[in-house]
Short mmCIF file of C-alpha atoms in Angstrom, two decimals:
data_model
loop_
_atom_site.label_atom_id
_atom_site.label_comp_id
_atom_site.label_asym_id
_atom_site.label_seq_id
_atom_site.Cartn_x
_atom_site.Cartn_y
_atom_site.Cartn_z
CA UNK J 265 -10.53 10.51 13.90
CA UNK J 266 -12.32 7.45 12.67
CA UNK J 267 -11.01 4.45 10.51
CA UNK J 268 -12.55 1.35 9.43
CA UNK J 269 -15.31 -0.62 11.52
CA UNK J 270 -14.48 1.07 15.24
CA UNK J 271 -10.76 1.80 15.96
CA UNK J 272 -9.95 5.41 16.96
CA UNK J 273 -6.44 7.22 16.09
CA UNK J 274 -5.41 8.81 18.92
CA UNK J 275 -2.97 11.08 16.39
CA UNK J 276 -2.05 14.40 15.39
CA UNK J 277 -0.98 13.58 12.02
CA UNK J 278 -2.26 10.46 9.61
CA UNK J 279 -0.74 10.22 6.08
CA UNK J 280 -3.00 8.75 4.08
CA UNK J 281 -1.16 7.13 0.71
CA UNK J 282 -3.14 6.07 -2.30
CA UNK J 283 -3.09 4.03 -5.44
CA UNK J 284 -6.31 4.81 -7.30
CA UNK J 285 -8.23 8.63 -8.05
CA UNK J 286 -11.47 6.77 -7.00
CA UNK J 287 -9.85 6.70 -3.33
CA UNK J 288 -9.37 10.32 -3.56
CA UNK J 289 -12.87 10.96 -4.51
CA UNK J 290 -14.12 8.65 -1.24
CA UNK J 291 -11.95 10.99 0.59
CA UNK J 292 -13.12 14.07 -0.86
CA UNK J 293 -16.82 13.18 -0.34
CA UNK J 294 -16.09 12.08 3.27
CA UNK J 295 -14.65 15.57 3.90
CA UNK J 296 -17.32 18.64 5.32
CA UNK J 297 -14.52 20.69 3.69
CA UNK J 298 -12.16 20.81 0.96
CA UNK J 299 -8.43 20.08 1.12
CA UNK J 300 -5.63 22.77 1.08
CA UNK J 301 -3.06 21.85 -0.89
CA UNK J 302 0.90 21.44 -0.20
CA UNK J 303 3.47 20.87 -3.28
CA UNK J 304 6.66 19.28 -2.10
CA UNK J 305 8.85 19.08 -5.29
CA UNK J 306 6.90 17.00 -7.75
CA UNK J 307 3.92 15.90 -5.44
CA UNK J 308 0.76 17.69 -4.50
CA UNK J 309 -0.16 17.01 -0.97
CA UNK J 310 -3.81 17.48 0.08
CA UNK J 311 -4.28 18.54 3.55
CA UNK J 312 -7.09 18.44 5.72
CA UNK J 313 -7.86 19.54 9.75
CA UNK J 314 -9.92 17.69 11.35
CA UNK J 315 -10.24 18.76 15.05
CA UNK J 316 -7.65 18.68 16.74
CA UNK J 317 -6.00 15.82 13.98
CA UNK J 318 -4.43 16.66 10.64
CA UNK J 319 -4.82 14.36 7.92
CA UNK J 320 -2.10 13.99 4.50
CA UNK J 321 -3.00 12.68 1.32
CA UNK J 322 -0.95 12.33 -1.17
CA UNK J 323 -0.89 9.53 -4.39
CA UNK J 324 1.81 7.40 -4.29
CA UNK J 325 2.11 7.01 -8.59
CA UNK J 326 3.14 3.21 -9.80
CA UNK J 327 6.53 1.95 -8.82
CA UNK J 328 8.52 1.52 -5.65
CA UNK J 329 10.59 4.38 -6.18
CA UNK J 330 7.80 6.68 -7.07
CA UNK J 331 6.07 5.85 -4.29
CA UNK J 332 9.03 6.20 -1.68
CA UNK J 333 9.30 10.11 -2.83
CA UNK J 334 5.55 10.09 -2.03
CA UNK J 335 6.39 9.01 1.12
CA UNK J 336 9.29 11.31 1.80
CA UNK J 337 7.63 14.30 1.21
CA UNK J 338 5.32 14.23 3.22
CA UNK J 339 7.10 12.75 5.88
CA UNK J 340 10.44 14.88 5.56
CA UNK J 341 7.82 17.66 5.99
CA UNK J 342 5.71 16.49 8.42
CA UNK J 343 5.41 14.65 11.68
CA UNK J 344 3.37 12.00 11.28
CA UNK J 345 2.08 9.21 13.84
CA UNK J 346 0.47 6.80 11.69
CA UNK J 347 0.53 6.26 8.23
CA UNK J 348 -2.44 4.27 6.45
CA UNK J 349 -2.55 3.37 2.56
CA UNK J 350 -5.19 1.68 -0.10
CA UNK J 351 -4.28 0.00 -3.60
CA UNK J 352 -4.86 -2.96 -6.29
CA UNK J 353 -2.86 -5.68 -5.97
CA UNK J 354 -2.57 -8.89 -7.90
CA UNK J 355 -3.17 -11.92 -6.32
CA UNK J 356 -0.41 -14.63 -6.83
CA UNK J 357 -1.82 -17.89 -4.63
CA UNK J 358 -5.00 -18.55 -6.24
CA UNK J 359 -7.20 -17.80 -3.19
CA UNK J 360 -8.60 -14.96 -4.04
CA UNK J 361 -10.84 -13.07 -6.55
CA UNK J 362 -10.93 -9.66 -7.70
CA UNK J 363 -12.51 -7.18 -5.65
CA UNK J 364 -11.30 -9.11 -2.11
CA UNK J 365 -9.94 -6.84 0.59
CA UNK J 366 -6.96 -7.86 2.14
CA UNK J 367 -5.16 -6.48 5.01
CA UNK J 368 -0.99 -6.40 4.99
CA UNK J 369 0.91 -7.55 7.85
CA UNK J 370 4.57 -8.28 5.33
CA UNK J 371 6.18 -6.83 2.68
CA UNK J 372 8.69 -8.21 1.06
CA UNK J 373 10.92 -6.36 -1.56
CA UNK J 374 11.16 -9.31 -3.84
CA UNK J 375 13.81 -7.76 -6.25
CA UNK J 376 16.06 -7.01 -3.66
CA UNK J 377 18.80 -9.59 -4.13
CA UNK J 378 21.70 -10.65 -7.09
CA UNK J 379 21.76 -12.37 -9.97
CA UNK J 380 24.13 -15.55 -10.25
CA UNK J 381 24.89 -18.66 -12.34
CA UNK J 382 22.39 -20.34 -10.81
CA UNK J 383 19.91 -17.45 -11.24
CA UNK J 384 18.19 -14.63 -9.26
CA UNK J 385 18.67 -15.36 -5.44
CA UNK J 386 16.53 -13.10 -2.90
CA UNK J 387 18.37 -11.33 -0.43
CA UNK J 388 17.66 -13.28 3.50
CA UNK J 389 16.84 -9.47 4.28
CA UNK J 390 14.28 -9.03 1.76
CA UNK J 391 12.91 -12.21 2.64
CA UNK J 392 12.45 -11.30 5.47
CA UNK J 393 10.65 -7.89 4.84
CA UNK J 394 8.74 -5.40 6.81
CA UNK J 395 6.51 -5.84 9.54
CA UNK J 396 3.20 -3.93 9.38
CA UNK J 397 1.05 -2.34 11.56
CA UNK J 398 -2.39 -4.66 11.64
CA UNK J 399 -4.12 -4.92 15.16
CA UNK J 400 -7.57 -3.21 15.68
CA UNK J 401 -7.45 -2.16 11.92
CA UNK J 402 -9.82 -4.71 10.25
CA UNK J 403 -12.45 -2.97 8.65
CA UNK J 404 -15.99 -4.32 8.51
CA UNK J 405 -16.34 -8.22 7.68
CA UNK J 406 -12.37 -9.00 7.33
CA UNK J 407 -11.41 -11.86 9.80
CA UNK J 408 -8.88 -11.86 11.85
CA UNK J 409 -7.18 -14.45 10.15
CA UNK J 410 -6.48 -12.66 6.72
CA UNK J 411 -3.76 -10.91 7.10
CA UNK J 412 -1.38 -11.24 4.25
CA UNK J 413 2.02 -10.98 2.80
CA UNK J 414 2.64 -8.94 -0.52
CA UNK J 415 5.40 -9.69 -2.80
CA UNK J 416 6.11 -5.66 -3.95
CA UNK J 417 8.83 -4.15 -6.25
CA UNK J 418 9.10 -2.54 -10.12
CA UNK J 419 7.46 -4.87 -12.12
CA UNK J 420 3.60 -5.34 -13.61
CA UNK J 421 3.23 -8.82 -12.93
CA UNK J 422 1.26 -10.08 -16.41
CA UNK J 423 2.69 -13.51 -16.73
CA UNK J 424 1.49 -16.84 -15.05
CA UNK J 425 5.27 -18.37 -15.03
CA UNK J 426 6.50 -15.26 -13.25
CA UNK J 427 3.48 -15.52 -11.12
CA UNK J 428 4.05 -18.71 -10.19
CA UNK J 429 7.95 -18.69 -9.58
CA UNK J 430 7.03 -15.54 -7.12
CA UNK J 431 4.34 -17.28 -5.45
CA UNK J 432 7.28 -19.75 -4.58
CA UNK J 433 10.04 -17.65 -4.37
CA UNK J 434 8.36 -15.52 -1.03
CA UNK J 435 5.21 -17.24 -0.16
CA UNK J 436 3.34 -13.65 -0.97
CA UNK J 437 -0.21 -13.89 -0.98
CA UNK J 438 -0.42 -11.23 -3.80
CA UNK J 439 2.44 -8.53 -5.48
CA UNK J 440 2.26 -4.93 -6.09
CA UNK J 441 4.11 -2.20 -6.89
CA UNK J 442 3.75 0.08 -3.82
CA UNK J 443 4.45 -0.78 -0.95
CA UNK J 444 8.37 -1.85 -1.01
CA UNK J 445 8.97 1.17 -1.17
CA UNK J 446 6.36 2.81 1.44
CA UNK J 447 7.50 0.63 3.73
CA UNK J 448 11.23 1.53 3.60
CA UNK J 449 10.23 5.45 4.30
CA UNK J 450 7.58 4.51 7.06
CA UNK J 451 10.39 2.25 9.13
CA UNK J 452 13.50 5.03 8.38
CA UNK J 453 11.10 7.36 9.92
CA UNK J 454 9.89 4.91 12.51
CA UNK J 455 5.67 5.35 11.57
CA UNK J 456 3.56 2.55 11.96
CA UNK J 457 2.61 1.55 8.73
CA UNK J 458 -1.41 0.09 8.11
CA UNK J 459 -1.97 -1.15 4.70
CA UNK J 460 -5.27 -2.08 2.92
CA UNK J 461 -5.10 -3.55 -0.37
CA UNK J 462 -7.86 -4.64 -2.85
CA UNK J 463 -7.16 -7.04 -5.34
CA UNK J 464 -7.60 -5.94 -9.03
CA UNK J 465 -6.27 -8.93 -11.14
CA UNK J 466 -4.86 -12.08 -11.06
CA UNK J 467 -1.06 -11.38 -12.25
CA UNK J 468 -1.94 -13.27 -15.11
CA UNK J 469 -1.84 -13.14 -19.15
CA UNK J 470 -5.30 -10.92 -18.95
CA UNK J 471 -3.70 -8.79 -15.53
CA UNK J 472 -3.25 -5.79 -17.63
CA UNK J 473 -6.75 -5.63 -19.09
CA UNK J 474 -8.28 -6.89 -15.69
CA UNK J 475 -6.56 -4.10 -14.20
CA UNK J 476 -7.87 -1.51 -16.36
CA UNK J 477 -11.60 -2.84 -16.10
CA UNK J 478 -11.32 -2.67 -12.26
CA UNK J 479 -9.40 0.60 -12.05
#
């Protein structure tokens, strides 16, 4: 099984995790044969074999949370040995425009924390983050040197002073509202985790109606 420019997954089982229908439709048209589908409690999982490999896709619907029940159905049904997901995200640094791919090598849960008298104070843990899967998963024309962090948790980001005190507060190259809670399933169930992202906004006063124009 093929992804991106030239690595080869040596895997049984890939769950593939995604934001947007049009990723579905890629999928789809990529496919010599239609899916069979799986419904594990509220999610509809889309199941393809492919040789001796057997691919999982399944949407991961907006929000941390929703998307960790993505997650854990397919992998509280399945084994899986690699898990690979696409998605917008708003970029929060200023060095990037809409419609740049970036790759993930951090998440970091930005919400995870407590709120004091001298405000909101991030968690060292969440500061931390999750490590992500990234070597020999570039896809065509991405540098090496692009990996980078994503700021992910509940929230729409649609305001430039939230922006900017979450640019500062984890050093995120972009937020979204994913992969928080992907990563959390991927690590309990020990699955290397890649992540693609594509931005769709700039977290801004227009984010919202950037968001729907890219979408």
């Amino acid at each position: 099984m093929t992804f991106g420019a030239s690595t080869r997954v040596h895997a049984d089982n890939v769950a593939f995790f995604y934001a947007l229908d049009a990723d579905m439709k890629a999928l789809r048209q990529g496919m010599a044969k239609p899916p069979h589908g799986i419904r594990v409690g509220s999610r509809e999982i889309s199941c393809w074999e492919i040789g001796a490999h057997r691919l999982f896709a399944v949407k991961m619907e907006p929000g941390a949370i929703q998307t960790a029940i993505s997650a854990q159905a397919v992998m509280g049904k399945f084994r899986c040995d690699y898990a690979i997901s696409s998605g917008p995200v708003g970029e929060i640094d200023g060095k990037r425009r809409i419609g740049d791919w970036v790759l993930v090598d951090r998440v970091i849960p930005y919400q995870r924390g407590s709120e004091g008298q001298a405000g909101f104070q991030m968690s060292p843990d969440a500061a931390r983050g999750f490590r992500l899967a990234t070597e020999g998963w570039l896809p065509p024309g991405m540098k090496r040197d692009t990996p980078v962090a994503v700021a992910s948790g509940e929230v729409f980001c649609a305001s430039s002073s939230f922006r900017e005190r979450l640019a500062e507060m984890t050093g995120a190259a972009v937020i979204d509202m994913n992969l928080a809670g992907l990563a959390a399933v991927c690590a309990d169930h020990g699955v290397p985790l890649v992540a693609w992202r594509v931005v769709s906004d700039h977290a801004d006063e227009h984010a919202a109606e950037d968001f729907r124009a890219f979408a």
